[in-house]
Each structure stands twice: as structure tokens, then as C-alpha cells.
Short mmCIF file of C-alpha atoms in Angstrom, two decimals:
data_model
loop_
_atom_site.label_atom_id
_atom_site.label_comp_id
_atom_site.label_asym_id
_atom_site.label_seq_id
_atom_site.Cartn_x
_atom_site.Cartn_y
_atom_site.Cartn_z
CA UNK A 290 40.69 -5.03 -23.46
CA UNK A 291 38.00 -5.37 -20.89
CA UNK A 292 34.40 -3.73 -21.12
CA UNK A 293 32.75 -3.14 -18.49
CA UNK A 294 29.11 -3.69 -19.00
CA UNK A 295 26.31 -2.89 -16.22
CA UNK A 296 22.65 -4.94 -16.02
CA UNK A 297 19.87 -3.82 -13.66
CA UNK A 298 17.28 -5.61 -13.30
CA UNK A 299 13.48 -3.10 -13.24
CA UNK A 300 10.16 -4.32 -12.26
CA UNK A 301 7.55 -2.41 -14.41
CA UNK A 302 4.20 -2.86 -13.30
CA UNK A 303 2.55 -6.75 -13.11
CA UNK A 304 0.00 -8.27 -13.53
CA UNK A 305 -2.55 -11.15 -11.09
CA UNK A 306 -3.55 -14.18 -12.43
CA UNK A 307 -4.18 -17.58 -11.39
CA UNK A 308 -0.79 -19.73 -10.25
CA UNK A 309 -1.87 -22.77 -11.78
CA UNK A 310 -1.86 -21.54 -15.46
CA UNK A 311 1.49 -21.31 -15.09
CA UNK A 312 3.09 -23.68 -12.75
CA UNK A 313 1.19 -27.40 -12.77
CA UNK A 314 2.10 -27.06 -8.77
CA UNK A 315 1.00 -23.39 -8.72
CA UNK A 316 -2.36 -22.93 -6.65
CA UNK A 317 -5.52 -21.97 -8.02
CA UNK A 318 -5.51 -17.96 -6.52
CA UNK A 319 -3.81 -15.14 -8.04
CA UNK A 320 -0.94 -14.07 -7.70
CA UNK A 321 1.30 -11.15 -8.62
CA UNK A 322 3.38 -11.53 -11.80
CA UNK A 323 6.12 -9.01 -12.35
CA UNK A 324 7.29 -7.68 -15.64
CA UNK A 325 10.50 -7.17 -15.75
CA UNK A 326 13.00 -5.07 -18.08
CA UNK A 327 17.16 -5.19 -17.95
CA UNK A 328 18.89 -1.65 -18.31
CA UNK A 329 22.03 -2.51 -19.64
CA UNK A 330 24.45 0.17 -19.85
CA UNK A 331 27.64 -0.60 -22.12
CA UNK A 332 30.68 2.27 -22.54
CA UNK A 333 30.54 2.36 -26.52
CA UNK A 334 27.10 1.50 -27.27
CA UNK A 335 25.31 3.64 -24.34
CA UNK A 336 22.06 2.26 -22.42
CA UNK A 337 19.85 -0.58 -24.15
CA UNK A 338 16.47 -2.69 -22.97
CA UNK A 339 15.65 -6.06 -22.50
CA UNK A 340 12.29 -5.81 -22.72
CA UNK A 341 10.02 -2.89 -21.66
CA UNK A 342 7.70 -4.31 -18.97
CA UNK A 343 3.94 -2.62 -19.13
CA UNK A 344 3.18 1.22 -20.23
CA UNK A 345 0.00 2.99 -20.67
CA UNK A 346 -0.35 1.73 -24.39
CA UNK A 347 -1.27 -1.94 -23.07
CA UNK A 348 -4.55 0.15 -21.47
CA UNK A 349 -5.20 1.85 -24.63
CA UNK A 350 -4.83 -1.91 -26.57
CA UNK A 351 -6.94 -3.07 -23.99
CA UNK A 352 -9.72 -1.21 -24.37
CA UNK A 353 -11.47 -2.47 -27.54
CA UNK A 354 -13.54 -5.76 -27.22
CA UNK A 355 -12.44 -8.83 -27.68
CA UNK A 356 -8.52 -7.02 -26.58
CA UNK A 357 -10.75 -6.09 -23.25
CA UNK A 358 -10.78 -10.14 -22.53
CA UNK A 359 -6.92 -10.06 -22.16
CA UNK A 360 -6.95 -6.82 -19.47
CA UNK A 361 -9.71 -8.55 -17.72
CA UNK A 362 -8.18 -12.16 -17.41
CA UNK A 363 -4.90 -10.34 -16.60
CA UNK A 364 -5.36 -7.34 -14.67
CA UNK A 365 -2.36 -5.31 -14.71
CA UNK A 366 -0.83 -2.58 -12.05
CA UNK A 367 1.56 0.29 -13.27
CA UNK A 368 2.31 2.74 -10.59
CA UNK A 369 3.68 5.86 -11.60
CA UNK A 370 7.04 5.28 -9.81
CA UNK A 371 7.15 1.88 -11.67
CA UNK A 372 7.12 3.36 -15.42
CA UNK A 373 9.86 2.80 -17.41
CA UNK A 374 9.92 6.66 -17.87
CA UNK A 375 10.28 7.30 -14.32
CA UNK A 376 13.26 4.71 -13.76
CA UNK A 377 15.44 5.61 -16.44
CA UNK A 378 14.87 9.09 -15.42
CA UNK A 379 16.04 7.91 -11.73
CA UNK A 380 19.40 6.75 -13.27
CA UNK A 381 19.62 9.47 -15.37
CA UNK A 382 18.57 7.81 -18.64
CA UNK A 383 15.76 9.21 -21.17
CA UNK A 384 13.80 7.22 -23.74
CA UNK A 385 15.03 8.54 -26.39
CA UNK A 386 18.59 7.58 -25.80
CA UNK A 387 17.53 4.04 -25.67
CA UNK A 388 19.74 2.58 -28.80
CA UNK A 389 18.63 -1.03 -29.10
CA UNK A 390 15.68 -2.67 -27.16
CA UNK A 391 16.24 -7.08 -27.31
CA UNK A 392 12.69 -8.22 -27.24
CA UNK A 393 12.27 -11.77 -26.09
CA UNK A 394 8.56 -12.24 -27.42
CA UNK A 395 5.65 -10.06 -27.74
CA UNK A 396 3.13 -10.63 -24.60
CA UNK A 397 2.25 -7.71 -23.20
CA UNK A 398 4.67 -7.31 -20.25
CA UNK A 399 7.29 -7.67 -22.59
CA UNK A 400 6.48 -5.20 -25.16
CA UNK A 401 4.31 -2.37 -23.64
CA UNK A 402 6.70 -0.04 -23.95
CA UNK A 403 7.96 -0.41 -26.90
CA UNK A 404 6.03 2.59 -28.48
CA UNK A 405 7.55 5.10 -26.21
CA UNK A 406 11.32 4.41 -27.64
CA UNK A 407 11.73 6.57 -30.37
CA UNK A 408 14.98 5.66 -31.49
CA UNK A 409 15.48 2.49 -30.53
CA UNK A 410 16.60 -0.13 -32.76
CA UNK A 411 14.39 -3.55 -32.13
CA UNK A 412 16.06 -7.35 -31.99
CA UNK A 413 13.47 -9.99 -32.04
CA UNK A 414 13.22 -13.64 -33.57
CA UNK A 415 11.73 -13.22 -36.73
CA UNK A 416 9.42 -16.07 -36.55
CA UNK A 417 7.80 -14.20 -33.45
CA UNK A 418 7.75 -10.87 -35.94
CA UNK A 419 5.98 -12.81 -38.78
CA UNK A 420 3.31 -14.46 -36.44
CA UNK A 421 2.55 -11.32 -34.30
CA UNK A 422 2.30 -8.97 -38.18
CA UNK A 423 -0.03 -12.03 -39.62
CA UNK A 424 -2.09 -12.98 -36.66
CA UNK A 425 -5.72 -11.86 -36.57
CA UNK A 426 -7.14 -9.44 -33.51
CA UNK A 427 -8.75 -12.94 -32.50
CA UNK A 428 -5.79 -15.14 -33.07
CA UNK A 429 -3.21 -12.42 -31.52
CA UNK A 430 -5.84 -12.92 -28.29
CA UNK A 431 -5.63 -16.62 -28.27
CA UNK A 432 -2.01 -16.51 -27.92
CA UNK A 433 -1.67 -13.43 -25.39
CA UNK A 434 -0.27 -10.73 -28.29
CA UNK A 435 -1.61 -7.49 -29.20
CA UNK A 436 -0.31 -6.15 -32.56
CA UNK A 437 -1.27 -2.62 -31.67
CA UNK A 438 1.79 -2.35 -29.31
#
């Protein structure tokens, strides 16, 4: 028996920062980093996430110091239109019917969203789990994670 399972791909918000941090050709300006999330619809198991792309909790993460260093090293763009709300409302999906949510580490414009699926079910490593739940607001910064999401 075939199932037919559908993927789209969803840019939610981004974020600028410099090339070269990333790609040892990259250039030294910024540049526009998109986060992305997968909508995957499947017939028995209805609509899931790959990731969640920004939301309006990274701002609220981001506004304690040291956090602030992370919004300010990465400044991040979520237009309206590019919520997740708003584009699973365009394909007629709401949050809450989000079942499962894959989450392929814990920066920022991979988890921001998170928080806004109430009954989603989470997949993660659980290596990634145990370092984000022990690292310190200081340590999480060093390596780009920010428990509170």
C-alpha cells in the first residue's frame, strides 16, 4: 500500500549575519539567513513540523542581558505574513493540530516556535536535550541556545 506523504518547504523569518562565520569562502558582510520549517502532511498521522523557524518568543528570550548579545549579533526579521501561524493558517492548518514537531537542534531558528504548539509531541536527540536542560544562561549563549524557548 502506498502513502502518499506531502513536504513543503516554509521560510519563517531570518536572520543577517556575517558570511564568513559560516562559510570559510563566505565574505565578511551580512547576509540574510533563512529559517526554515517542513510542513509535512501524512494521511494517518495528519500535519507535523520539522522545525519551527523564528516566533515572537525568541524576542521575549532576547530581551534579558547577556540573551540580548545573541539578538544583537544576529538580528532577526519575522514579518507577519512569515509566522508560522499565518502559513499554516494559509493551508488550512492550526497549531494546535500540529501532532509531532522533529527538532533537529535547538538554535533559535530552529526552535522559536516551539512554545506555540500545544499538542505537539517533540523528537529530538537526547544528547542535544541533556546539554540545552544543563547548560548555564552563559554557556547556552556560547553555543547559540536559549533554554527559555
Amino acid at each position: 500500500m502506498r502513502v502518499r506523504v506531502s513536504l513543503e518547504l516554509l521560510r519563517v523569518g531570518h536572520c543577517r549575519h556575517c558570511e564568513r562565520m559560516v562559510r570559510a569562502d563566505g565574505h565578511w558582510h551580512a547576509v540574510d539567513f533563512p529559517a526554515l520549517s517542513v510542513l509535512i502532511r501524512h494521511p494517518q498521522r495528519g500535519a507535523m513540523l520539522y522545525d519551527t523557524g523564528y516566533a515572537a518568543h525568541f524576542f521575549q528570550a532576547t530581551d534579558p542581558w547577556p540573551e540580548r548579545l545573541y539578538r544583537w549579533t544576529t538580528p532577526v526579521t519575522l514579518p507577519t505574513h512569515e509566522t508560522l501561524r499565518a502559513q499554516l493558517a494559509r493551508r488550512s492548518v492550526q497549531l494546535d493540530e500540529i501532532g509531532w514537531c522533529l527538532i533537529s537542534h535547538f538554535h533559535a531558528d530552529h526552535v522559536g516556535g516551539l512554545r506555540d504548539l500545544p499538542n505537539a509531541r517533540f523528537i529530538c536527540l537526547r544528547a542535544d536535550y541533556q546539554q540545552l536542560r544543563t547548560c548555564s544562561r552563559l554557556g547556552g549563549l556560547r553555543r547559540a541556545l536559549l533554554p527559555q524557548l
